[in-house]
PDB file of C-alpha atoms and ligand atoms in Angstrom:
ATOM      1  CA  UNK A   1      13.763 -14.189  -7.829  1.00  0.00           C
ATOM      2  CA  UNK A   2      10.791 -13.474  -6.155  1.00  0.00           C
ATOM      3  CA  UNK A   3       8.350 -16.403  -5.218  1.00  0.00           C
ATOM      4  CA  UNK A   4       5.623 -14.839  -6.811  1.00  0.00           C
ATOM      5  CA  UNK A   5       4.683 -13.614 -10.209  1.00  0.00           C
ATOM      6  CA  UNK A   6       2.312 -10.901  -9.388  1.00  0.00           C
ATOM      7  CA  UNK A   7       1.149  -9.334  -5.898  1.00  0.00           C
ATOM      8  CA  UNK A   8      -2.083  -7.622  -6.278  1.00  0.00           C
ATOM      9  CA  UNK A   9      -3.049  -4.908  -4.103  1.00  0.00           C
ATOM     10  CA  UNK A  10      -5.839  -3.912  -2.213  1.00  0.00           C
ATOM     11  CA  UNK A  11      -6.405  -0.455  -2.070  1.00  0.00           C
ATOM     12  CA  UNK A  12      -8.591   0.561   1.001  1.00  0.00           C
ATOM     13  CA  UNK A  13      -6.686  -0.279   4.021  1.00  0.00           C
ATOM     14  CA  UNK A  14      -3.450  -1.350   2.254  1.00  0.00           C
ATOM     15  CA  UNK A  15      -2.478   1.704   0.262  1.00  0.00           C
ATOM     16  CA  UNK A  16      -4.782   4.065   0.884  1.00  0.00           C
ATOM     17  CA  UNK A  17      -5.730   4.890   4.938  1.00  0.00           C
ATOM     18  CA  UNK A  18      -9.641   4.997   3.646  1.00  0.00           C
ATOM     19  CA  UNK A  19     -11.286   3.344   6.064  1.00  0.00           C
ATOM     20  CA  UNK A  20     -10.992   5.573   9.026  1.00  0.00           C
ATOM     21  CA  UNK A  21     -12.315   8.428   7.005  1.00  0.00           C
ATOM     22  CA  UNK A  22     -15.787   9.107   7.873  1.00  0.00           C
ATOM     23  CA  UNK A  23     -15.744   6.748  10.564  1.00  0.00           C
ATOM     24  CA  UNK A  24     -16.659   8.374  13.526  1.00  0.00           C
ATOM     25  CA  UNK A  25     -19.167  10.789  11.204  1.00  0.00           C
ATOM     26  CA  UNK A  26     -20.642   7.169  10.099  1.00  0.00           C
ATOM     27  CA  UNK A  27     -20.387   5.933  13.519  1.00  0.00           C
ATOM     28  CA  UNK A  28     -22.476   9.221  14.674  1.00  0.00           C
ATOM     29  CA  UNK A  29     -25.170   8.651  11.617  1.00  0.00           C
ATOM     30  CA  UNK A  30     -26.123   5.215  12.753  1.00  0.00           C
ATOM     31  CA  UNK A  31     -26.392   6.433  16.006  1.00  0.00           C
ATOM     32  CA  UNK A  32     -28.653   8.977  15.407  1.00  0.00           C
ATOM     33  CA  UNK A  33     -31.084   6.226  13.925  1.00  0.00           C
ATOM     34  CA  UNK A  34     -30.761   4.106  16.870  1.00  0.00           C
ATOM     35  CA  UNK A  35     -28.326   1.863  15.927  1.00  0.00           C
ATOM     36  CA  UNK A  36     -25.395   1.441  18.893  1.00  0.00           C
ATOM     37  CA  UNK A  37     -22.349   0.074  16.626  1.00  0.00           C
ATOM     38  CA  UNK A  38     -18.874   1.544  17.817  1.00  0.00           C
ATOM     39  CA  UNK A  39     -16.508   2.518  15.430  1.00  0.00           C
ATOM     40  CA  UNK A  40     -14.695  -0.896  15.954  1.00  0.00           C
ATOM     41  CA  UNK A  41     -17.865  -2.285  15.095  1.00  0.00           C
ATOM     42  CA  UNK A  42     -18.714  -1.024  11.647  1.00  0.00           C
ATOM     43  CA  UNK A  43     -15.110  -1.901  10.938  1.00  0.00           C
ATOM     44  CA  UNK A  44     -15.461  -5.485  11.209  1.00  0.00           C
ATOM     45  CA  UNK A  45     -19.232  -5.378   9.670  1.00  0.00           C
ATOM     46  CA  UNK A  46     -18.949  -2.828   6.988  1.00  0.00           C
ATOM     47  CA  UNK A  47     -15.403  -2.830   5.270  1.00  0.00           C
ATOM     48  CA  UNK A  48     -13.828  -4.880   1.874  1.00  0.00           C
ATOM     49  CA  UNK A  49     -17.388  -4.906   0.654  1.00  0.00           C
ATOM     50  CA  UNK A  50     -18.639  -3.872  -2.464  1.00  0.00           C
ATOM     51  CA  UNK A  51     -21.128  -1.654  -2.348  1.00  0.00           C
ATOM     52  CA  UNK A  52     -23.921  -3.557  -2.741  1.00  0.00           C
ATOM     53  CA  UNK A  53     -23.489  -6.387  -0.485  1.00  0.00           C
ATOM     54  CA  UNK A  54     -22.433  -3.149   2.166  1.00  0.00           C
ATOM     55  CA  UNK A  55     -25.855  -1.751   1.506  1.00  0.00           C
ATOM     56  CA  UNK A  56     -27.634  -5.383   1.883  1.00  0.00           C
ATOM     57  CA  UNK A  57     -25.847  -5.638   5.171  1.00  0.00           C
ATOM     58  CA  UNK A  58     -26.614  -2.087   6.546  1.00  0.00           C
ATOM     59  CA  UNK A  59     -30.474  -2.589   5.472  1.00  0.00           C
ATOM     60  CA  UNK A  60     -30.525  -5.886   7.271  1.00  0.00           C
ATOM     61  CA  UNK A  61     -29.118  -4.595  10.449  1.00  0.00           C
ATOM     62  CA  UNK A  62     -31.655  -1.337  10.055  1.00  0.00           C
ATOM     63  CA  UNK A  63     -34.115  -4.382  10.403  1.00  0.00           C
ATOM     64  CA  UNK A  64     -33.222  -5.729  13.147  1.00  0.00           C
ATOM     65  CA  UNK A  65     -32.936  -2.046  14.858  1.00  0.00           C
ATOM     66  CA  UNK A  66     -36.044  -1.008  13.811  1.00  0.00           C
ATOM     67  CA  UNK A  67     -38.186  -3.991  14.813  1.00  0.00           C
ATOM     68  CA  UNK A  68     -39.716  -4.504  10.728  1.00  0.00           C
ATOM     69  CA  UNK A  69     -38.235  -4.000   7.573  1.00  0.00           C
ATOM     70  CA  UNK A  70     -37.379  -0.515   6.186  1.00  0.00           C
ATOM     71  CA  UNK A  71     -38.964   0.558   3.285  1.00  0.00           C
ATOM     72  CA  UNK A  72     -37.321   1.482  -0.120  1.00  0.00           C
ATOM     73  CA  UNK A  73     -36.771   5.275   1.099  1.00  0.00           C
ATOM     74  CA  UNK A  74     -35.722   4.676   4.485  1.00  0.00           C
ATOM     75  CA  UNK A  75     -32.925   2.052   3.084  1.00  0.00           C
ATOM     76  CA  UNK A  76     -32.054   4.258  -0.016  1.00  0.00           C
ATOM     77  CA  UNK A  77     -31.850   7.332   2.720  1.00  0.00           C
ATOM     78  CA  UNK A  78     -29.352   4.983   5.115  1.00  0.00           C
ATOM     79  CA  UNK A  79     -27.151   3.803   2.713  1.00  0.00           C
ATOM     80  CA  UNK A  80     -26.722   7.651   0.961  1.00  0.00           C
ATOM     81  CA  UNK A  81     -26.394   8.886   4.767  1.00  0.00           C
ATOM     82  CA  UNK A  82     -23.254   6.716   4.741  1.00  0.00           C
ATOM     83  CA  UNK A  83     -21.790   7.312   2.443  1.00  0.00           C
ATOM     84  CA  UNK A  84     -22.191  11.115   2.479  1.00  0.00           C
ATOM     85  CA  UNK A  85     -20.468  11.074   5.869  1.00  0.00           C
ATOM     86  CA  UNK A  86     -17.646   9.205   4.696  1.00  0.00           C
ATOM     87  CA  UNK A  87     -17.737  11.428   1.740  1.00  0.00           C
ATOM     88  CA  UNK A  88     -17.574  14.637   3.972  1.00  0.00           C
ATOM     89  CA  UNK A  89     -14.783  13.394   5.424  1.00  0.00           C
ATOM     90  CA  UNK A  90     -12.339  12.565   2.612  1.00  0.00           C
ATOM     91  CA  UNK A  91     -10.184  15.138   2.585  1.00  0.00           C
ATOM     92  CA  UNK A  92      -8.385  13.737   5.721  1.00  0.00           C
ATOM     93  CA  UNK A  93      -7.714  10.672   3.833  1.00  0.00           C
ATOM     94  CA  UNK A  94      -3.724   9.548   3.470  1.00  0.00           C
ATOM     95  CA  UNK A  95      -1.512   6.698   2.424  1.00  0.00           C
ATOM     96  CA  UNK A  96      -0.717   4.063   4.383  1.00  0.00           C
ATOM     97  CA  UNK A  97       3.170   4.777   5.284  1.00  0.00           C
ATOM     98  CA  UNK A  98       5.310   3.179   2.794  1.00  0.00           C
ATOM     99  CA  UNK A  99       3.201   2.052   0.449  1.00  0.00           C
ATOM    100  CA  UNK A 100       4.495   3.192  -2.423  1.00  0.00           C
ATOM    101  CA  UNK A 101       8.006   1.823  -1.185  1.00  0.00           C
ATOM    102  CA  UNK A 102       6.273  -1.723  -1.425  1.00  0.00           C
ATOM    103  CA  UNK A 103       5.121  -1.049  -4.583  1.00  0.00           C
ATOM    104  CA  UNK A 104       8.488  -0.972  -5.762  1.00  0.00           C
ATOM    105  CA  UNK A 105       9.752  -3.483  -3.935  1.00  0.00           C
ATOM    106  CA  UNK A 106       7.710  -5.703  -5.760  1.00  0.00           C
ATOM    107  CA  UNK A 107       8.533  -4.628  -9.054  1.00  0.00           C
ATOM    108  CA  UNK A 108      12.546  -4.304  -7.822  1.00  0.00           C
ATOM    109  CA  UNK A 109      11.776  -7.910  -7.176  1.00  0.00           C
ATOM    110  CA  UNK A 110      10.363  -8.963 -11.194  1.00  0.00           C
ATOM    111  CA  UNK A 111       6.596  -8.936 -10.066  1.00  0.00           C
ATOM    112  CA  UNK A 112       4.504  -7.811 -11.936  1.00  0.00           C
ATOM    113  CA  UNK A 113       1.541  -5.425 -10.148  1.00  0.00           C
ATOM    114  CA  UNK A 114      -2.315  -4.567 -10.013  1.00  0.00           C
ATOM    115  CA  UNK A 115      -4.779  -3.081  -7.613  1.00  0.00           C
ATOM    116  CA  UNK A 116      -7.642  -4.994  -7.030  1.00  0.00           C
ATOM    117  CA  UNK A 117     -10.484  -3.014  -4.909  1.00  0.00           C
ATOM    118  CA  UNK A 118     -13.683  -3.070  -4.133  1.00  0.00           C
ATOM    119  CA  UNK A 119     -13.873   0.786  -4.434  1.00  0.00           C
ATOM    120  CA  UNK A 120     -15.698   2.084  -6.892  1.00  0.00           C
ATOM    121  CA  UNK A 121     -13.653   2.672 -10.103  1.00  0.00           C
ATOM    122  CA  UNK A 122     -13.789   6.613 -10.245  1.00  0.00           C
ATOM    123  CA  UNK A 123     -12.812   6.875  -6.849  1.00  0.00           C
ATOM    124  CA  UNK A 124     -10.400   4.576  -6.563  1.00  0.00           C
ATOM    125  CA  UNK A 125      -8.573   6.058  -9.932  1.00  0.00           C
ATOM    126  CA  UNK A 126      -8.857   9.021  -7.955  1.00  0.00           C
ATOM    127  CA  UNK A 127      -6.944   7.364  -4.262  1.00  0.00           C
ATOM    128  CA  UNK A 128      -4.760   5.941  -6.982  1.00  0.00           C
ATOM    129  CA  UNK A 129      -3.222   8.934  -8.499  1.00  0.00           C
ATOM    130  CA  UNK A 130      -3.896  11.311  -5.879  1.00  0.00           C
ATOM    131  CA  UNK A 131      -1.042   9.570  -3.703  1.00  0.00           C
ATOM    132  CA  UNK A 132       1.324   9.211  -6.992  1.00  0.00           C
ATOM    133  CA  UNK A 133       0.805   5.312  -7.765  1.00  0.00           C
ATOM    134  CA  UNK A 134      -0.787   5.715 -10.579  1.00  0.00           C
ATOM    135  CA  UNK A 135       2.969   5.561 -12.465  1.00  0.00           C
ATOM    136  CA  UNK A 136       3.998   2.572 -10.230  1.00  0.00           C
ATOM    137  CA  UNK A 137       0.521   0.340 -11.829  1.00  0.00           C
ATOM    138  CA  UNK A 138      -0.138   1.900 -15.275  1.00  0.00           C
ATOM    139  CA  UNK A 139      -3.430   0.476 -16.468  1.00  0.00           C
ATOM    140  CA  UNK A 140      -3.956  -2.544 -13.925  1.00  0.00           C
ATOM    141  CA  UNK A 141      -5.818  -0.638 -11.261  1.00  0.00           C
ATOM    142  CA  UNK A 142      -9.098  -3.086 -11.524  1.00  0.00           C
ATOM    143  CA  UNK A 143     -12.574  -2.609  -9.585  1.00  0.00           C
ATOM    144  CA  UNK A 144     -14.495  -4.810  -8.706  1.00  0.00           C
ATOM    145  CA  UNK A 145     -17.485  -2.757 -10.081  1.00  0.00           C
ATOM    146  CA  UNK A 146     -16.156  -4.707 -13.761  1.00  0.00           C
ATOM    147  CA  UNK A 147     -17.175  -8.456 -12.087  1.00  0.00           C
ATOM    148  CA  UNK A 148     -20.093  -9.879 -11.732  1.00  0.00           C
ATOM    149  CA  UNK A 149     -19.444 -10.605  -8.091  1.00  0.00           C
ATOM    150  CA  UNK A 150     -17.696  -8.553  -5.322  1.00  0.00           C
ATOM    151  CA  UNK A 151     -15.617  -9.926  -2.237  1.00  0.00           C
ATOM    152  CA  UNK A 152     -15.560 -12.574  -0.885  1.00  0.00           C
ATOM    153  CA  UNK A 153     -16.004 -13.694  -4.568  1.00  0.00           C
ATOM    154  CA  UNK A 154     -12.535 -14.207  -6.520  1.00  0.00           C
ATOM    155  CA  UNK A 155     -14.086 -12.534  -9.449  1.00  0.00           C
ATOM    156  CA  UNK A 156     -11.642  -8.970  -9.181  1.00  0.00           C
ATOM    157  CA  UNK A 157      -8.870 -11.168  -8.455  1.00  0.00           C
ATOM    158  CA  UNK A 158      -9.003 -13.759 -11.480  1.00  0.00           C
ATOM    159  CA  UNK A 159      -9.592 -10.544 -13.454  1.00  0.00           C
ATOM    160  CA  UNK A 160      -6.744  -8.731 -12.474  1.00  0.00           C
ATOM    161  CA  UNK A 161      -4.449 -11.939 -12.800  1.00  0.00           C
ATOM    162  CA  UNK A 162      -6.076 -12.343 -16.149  1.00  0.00           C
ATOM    163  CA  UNK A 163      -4.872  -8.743 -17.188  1.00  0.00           C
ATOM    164  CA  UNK A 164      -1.393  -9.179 -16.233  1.00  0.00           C
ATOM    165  CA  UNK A 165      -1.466 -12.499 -17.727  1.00  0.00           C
ATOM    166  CA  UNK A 166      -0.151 -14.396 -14.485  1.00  0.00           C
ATOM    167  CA  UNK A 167      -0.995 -17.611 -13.116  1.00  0.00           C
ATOM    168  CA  UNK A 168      -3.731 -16.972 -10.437  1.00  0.00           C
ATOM    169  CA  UNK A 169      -1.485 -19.793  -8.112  1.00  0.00           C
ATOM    170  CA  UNK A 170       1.471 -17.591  -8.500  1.00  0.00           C
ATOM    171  CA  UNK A 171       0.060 -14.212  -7.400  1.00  0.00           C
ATOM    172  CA  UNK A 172       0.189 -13.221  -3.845  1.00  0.00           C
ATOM    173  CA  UNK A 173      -2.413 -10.655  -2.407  1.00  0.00           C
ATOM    174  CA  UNK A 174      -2.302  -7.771   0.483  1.00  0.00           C
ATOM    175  CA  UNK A 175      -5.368  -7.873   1.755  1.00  0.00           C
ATOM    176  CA  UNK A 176      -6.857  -5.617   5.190  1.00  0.00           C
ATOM    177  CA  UNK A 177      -9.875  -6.983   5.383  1.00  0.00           C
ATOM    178  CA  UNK A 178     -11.335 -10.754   6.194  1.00  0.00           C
ATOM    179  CA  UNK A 179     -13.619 -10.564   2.801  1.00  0.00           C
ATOM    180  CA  UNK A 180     -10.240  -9.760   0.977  1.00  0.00           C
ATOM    181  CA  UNK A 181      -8.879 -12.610   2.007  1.00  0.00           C
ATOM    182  CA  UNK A 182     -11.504 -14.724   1.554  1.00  0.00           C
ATOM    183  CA  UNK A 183     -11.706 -13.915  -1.928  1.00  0.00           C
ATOM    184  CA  UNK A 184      -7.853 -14.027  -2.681  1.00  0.00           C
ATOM    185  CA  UNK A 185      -7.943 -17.837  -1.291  1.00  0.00           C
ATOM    186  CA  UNK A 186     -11.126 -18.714  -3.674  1.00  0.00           C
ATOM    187  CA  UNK A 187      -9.080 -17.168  -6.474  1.00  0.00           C
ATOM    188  CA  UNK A 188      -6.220 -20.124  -5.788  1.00  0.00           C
ATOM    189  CA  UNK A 189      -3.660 -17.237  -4.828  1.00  0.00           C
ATOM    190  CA  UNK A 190      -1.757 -16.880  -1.391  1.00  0.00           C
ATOM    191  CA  UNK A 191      -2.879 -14.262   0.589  1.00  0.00           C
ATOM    192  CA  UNK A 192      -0.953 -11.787   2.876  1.00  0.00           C
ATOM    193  CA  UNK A 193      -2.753 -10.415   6.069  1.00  0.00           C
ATOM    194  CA  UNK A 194      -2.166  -6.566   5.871  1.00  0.00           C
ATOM    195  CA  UNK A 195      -2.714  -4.599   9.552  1.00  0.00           C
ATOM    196  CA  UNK A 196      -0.821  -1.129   8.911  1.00  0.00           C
ATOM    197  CA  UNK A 197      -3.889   0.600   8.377  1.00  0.00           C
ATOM    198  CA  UNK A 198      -5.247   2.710  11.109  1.00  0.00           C
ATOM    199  CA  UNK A 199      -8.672   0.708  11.557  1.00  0.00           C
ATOM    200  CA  UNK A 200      -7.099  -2.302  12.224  1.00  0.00           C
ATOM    201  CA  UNK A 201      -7.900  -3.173  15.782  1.00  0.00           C
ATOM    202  CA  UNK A 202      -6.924  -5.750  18.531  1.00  0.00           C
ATOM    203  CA  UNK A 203      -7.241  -9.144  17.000  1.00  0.00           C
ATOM    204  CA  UNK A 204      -8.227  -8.350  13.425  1.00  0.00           C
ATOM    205  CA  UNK A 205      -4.937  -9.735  12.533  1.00  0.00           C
ATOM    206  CA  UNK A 206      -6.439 -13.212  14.107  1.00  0.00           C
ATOM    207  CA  UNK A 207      -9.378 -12.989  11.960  1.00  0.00           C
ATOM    208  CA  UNK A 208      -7.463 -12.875   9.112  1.00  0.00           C
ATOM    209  CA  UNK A 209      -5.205 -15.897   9.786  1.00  0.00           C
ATOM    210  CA  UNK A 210      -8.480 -17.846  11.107  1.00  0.00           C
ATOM    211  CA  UNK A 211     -10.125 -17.082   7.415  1.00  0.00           C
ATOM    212  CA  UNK A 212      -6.310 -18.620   5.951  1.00  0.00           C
ATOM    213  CA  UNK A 213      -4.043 -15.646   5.680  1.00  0.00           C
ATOM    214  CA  UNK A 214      -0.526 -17.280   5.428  1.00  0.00           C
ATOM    215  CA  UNK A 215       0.778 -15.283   7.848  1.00  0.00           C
ATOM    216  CA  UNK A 216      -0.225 -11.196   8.836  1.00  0.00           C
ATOM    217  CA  UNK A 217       2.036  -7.822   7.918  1.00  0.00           C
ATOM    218  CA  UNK A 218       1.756  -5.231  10.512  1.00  0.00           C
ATOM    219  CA  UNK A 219       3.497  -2.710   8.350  1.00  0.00           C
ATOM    220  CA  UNK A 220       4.736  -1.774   5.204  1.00  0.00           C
ATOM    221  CA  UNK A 221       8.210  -1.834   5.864  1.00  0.00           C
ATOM    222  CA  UNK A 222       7.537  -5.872   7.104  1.00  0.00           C
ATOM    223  CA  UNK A 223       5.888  -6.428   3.482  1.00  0.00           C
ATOM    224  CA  UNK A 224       8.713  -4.938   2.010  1.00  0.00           C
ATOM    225  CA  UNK A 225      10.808  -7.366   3.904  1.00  0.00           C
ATOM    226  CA  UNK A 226       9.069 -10.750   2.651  1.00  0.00           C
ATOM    227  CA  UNK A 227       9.104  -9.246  -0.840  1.00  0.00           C
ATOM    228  CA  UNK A 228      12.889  -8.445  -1.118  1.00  0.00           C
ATOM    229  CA  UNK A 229      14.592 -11.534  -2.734  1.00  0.00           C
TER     230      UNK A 229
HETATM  231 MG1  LIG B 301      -9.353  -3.183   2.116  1.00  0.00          MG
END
């Protein structure tokens, strides 16, 4: 017996490598318009957000760089710069090792399973069966684009627990990023730091204990670990 009904999975950063694709394109973009992010940088500012709380963020920043506020074209022509170089780039994109295997290892241990993402819903149906896990979750591969709120609301979460008819208090969450696990912990649920994926740098696994991660996974095969009875 597992201690947990359900785990719910994030999908950028957990299954799916994601969001080191594009990054040094994006981190060349901002760049070019002056801003001097590193990589590291628009890792911690940019990722587990929906994307419109990613574009409010990006336009405030292009505020601050530019000295006034942008206009409607100049933020419309930042925020489709991004994501065109993270688009350009998505053919390099892979799964985090063993994720699949802890996939299964939650459903070899009764849980039941969703994905939970803040990606939007084409494209993360897309992640979700181009690395074959679209067998492993069915129908419960949620976006948050179906809430009213994004991360670090616990909108996609209470959906998702809603869907697979689970107790929000006895669903645990993988979570990458500090908005993740923000949202997981407003949702009532226990929350699993995730650092496997390749954008996690030195002491991102501290941020996500300091925002109440019960404790941080630096791999798959660690998360398959805690989830075999
Ligand atoms: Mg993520």
């Amino acid at each position: 017996m597992a201690s947990w009904d359900a785990v719910l999975f994030d999908c950028d950063g957990v299954l799916v490598d994601s969001e080191v694709v594009g990054l040094e394109e994006s981190a060349r973009f901002l760049r070019d318009r002056g801003f001097s992010f590193s990589a590291e940088e628009i890792i911690r500012r940019y990722t587990g957000k929906r994307d419109d709380r990613f574009r409010e963020e990006l336009v405030q920043d292009y505020a601050d760089v530019l000295g006034r506020a942008p206009d409607e074209e100049e933020s419309e022509a930042l925020f489709e710069g991004m994501i065109a170089a993270r688009r350009a780039a998505k053919h390099t994109m892979q799964a985090v090792p063993g994720a699949a295997q802890s996939v299964r290892a939650a459903i070899a241990a009764d849980c039941r399973v969703a994905v939970a993402s803040s990606s939007k819903q084409a494209f993360l149906d897309s992640k979700v069966e181009r690395f074959g896990l679209k067998p492993l979750f069915g129908e419960h591969v949620y976006s948050a684009d179906i809430v009213s709120q994004g991360k670090p609301a616990p909108d996609i979460f209470l959906y998702a627990a809603d869907r697979l008819g689970t107790d929000p208090a006895s669903c645990l969450v993988i979570e990458d990023s500090v908005y993740g696990v923000e949202a997981a912990l407003a949702a009532g649920m226990q929350a699993f730091g995730f650092t496997g994926g390749g954008h996690c740098f030195g002491g991102h696994g501290d941020r996500l204990l300091a925002v109440g991660a019960a404790k941080v996974l630096p791999s798959h095969a660690a998360l398959q670990q805690e989830l075999t009875p």
